[in-house]
PDB file of C-alpha atoms in Angstrom:
ATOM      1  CA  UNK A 178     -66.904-146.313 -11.290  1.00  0.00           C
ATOM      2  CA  UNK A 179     -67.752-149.438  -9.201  1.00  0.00           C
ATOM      3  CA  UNK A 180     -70.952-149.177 -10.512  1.00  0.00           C
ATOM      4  CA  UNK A 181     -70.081-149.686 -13.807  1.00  0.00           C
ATOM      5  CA  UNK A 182     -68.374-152.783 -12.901  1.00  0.00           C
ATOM      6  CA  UNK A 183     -71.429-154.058 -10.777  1.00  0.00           C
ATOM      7  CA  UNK A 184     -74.193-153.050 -13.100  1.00  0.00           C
ATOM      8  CA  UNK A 185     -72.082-155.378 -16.156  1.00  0.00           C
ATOM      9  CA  UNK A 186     -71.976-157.984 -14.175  1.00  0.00           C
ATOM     10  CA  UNK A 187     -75.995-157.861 -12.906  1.00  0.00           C
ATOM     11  CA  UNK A 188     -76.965-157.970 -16.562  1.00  0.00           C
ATOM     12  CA  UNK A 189     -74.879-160.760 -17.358  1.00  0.00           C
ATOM     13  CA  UNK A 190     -75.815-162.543 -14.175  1.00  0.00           C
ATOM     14  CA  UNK A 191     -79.506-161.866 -14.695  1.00  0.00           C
ATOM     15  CA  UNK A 192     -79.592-162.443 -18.556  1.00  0.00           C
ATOM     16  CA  UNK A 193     -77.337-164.375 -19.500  1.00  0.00           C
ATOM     17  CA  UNK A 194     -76.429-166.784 -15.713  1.00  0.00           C
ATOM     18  CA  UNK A 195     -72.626-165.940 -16.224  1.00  0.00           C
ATOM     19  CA  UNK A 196     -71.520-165.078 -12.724  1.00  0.00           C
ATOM     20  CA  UNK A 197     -67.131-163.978 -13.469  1.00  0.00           C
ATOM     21  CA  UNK A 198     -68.681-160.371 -13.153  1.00  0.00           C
ATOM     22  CA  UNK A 199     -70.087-160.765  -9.835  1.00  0.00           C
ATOM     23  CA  UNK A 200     -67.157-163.473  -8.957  1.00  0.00           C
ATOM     24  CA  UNK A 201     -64.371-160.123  -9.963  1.00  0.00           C
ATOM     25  CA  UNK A 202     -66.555-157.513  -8.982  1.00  0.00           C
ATOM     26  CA  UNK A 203     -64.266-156.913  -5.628  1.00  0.00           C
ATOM     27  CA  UNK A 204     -61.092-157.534  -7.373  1.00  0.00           C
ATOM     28  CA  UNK A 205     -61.754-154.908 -10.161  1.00  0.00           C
ATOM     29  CA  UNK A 206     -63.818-152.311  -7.832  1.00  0.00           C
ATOM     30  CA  UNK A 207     -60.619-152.009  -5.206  1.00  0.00           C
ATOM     31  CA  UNK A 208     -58.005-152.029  -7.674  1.00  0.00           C
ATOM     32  CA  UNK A 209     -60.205-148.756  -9.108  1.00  0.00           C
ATOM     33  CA  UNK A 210     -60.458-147.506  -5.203  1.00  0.00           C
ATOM     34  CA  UNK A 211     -56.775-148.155  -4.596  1.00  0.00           C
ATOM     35  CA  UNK A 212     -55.790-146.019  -7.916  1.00  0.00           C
ATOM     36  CA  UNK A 213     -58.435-143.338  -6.532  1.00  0.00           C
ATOM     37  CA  UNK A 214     -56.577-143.267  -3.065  1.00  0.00           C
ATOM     38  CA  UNK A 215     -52.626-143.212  -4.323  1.00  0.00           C
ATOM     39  CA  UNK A 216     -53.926-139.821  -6.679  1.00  0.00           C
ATOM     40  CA  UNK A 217     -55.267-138.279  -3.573  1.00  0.00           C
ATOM     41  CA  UNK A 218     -52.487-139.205  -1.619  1.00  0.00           C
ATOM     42  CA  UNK A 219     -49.702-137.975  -4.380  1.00  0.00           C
ATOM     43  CA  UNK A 220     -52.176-134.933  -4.526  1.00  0.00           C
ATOM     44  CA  UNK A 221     -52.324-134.060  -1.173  1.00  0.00           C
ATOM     45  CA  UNK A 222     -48.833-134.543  -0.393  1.00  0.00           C
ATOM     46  CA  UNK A 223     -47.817-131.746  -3.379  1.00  0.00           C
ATOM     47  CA  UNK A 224     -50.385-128.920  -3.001  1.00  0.00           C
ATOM     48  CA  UNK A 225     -50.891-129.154   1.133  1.00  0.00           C
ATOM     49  CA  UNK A 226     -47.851-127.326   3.519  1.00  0.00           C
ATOM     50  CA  UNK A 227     -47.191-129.532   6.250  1.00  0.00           C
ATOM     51  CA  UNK A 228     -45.891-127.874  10.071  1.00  0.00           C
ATOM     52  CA  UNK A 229     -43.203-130.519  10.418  1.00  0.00           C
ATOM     53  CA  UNK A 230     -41.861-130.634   6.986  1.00  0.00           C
ATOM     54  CA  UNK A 231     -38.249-130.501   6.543  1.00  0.00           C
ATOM     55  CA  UNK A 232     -36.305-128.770   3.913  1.00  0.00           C
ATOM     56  CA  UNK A 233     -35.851-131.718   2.075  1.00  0.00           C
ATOM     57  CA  UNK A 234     -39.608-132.896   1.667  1.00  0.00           C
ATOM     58  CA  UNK A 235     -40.692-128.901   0.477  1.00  0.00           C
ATOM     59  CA  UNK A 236     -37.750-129.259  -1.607  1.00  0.00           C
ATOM     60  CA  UNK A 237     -39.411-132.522  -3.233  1.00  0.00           C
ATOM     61  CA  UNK A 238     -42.822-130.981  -2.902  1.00  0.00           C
ATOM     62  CA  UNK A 239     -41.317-127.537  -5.245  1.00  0.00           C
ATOM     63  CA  UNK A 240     -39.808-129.828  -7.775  1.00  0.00           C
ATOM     64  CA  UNK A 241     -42.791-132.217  -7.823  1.00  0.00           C
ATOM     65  CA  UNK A 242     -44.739-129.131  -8.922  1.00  0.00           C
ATOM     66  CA  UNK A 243     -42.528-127.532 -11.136  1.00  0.00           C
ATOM     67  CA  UNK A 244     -42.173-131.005 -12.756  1.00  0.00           C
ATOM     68  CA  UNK A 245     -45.937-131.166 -13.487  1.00  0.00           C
ATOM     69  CA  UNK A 246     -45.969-127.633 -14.731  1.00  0.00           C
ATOM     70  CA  UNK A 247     -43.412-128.405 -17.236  1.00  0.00           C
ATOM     71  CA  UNK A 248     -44.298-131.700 -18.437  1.00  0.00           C
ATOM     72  CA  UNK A 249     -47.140-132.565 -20.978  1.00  0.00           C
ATOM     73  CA  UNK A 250     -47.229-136.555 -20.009  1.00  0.00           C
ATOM     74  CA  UNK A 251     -47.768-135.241 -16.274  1.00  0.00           C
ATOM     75  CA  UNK A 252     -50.601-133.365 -16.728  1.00  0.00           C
ATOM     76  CA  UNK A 253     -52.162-135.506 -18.801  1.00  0.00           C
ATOM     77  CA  UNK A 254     -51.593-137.978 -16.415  1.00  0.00           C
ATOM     78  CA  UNK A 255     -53.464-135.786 -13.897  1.00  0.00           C
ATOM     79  CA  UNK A 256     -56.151-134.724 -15.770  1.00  0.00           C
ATOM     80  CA  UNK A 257     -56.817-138.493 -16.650  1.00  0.00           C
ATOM     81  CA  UNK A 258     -56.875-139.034 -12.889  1.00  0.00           C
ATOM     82  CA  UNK A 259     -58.688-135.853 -11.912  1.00  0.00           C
ATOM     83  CA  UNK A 260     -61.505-136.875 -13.745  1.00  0.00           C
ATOM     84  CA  UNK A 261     -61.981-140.029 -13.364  1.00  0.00           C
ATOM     85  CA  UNK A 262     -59.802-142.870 -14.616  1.00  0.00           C
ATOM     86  CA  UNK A 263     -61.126-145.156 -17.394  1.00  0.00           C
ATOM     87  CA  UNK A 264     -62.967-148.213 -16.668  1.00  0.00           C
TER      88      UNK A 264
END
């Protein structure tokens, strides 16, 4: 979490008067936001019907799911992502 990040890099600031933490603190905290935002978005775009889908894009949608339901490296992949991502 981006507190994680900033909290590191207080104590090293504070203790220590290294300042990299606080330098890559923006860096590290969006590259964590922009992982949180393409899981919603691939998440949203499976489970969600949209009105002016066309038969191609539910087809994608069916065998996005069914791909997830068969696959072990999938679901760990969204369970690693569901619950949080590691730092």
């Amino acid at each position: 979490m981006d507190i994680h990040y900033l909290y590191h890099a207080m104590l090293a600031h504070y203790r220590e008067g290294e300042s990299a933490g606080l330098d890559n603190y923006s860096g590290k905290a969006l590259a964590r936001v922009w992982k949180a935002q393409r899981f919603s978005w691939w998440m949203t775009g499976m489970l969600h019907s949209f009105p002016d889908a066309i038969e191609y894009d539910r087809k994608l949608q069916d065998t996005e799911l069914a791909y997830l339901f068969s696959s072990e490296a999938a679901q760990r992949s969204l369970a690693e992502n569901y619950v949080g991502l590691p730092f």
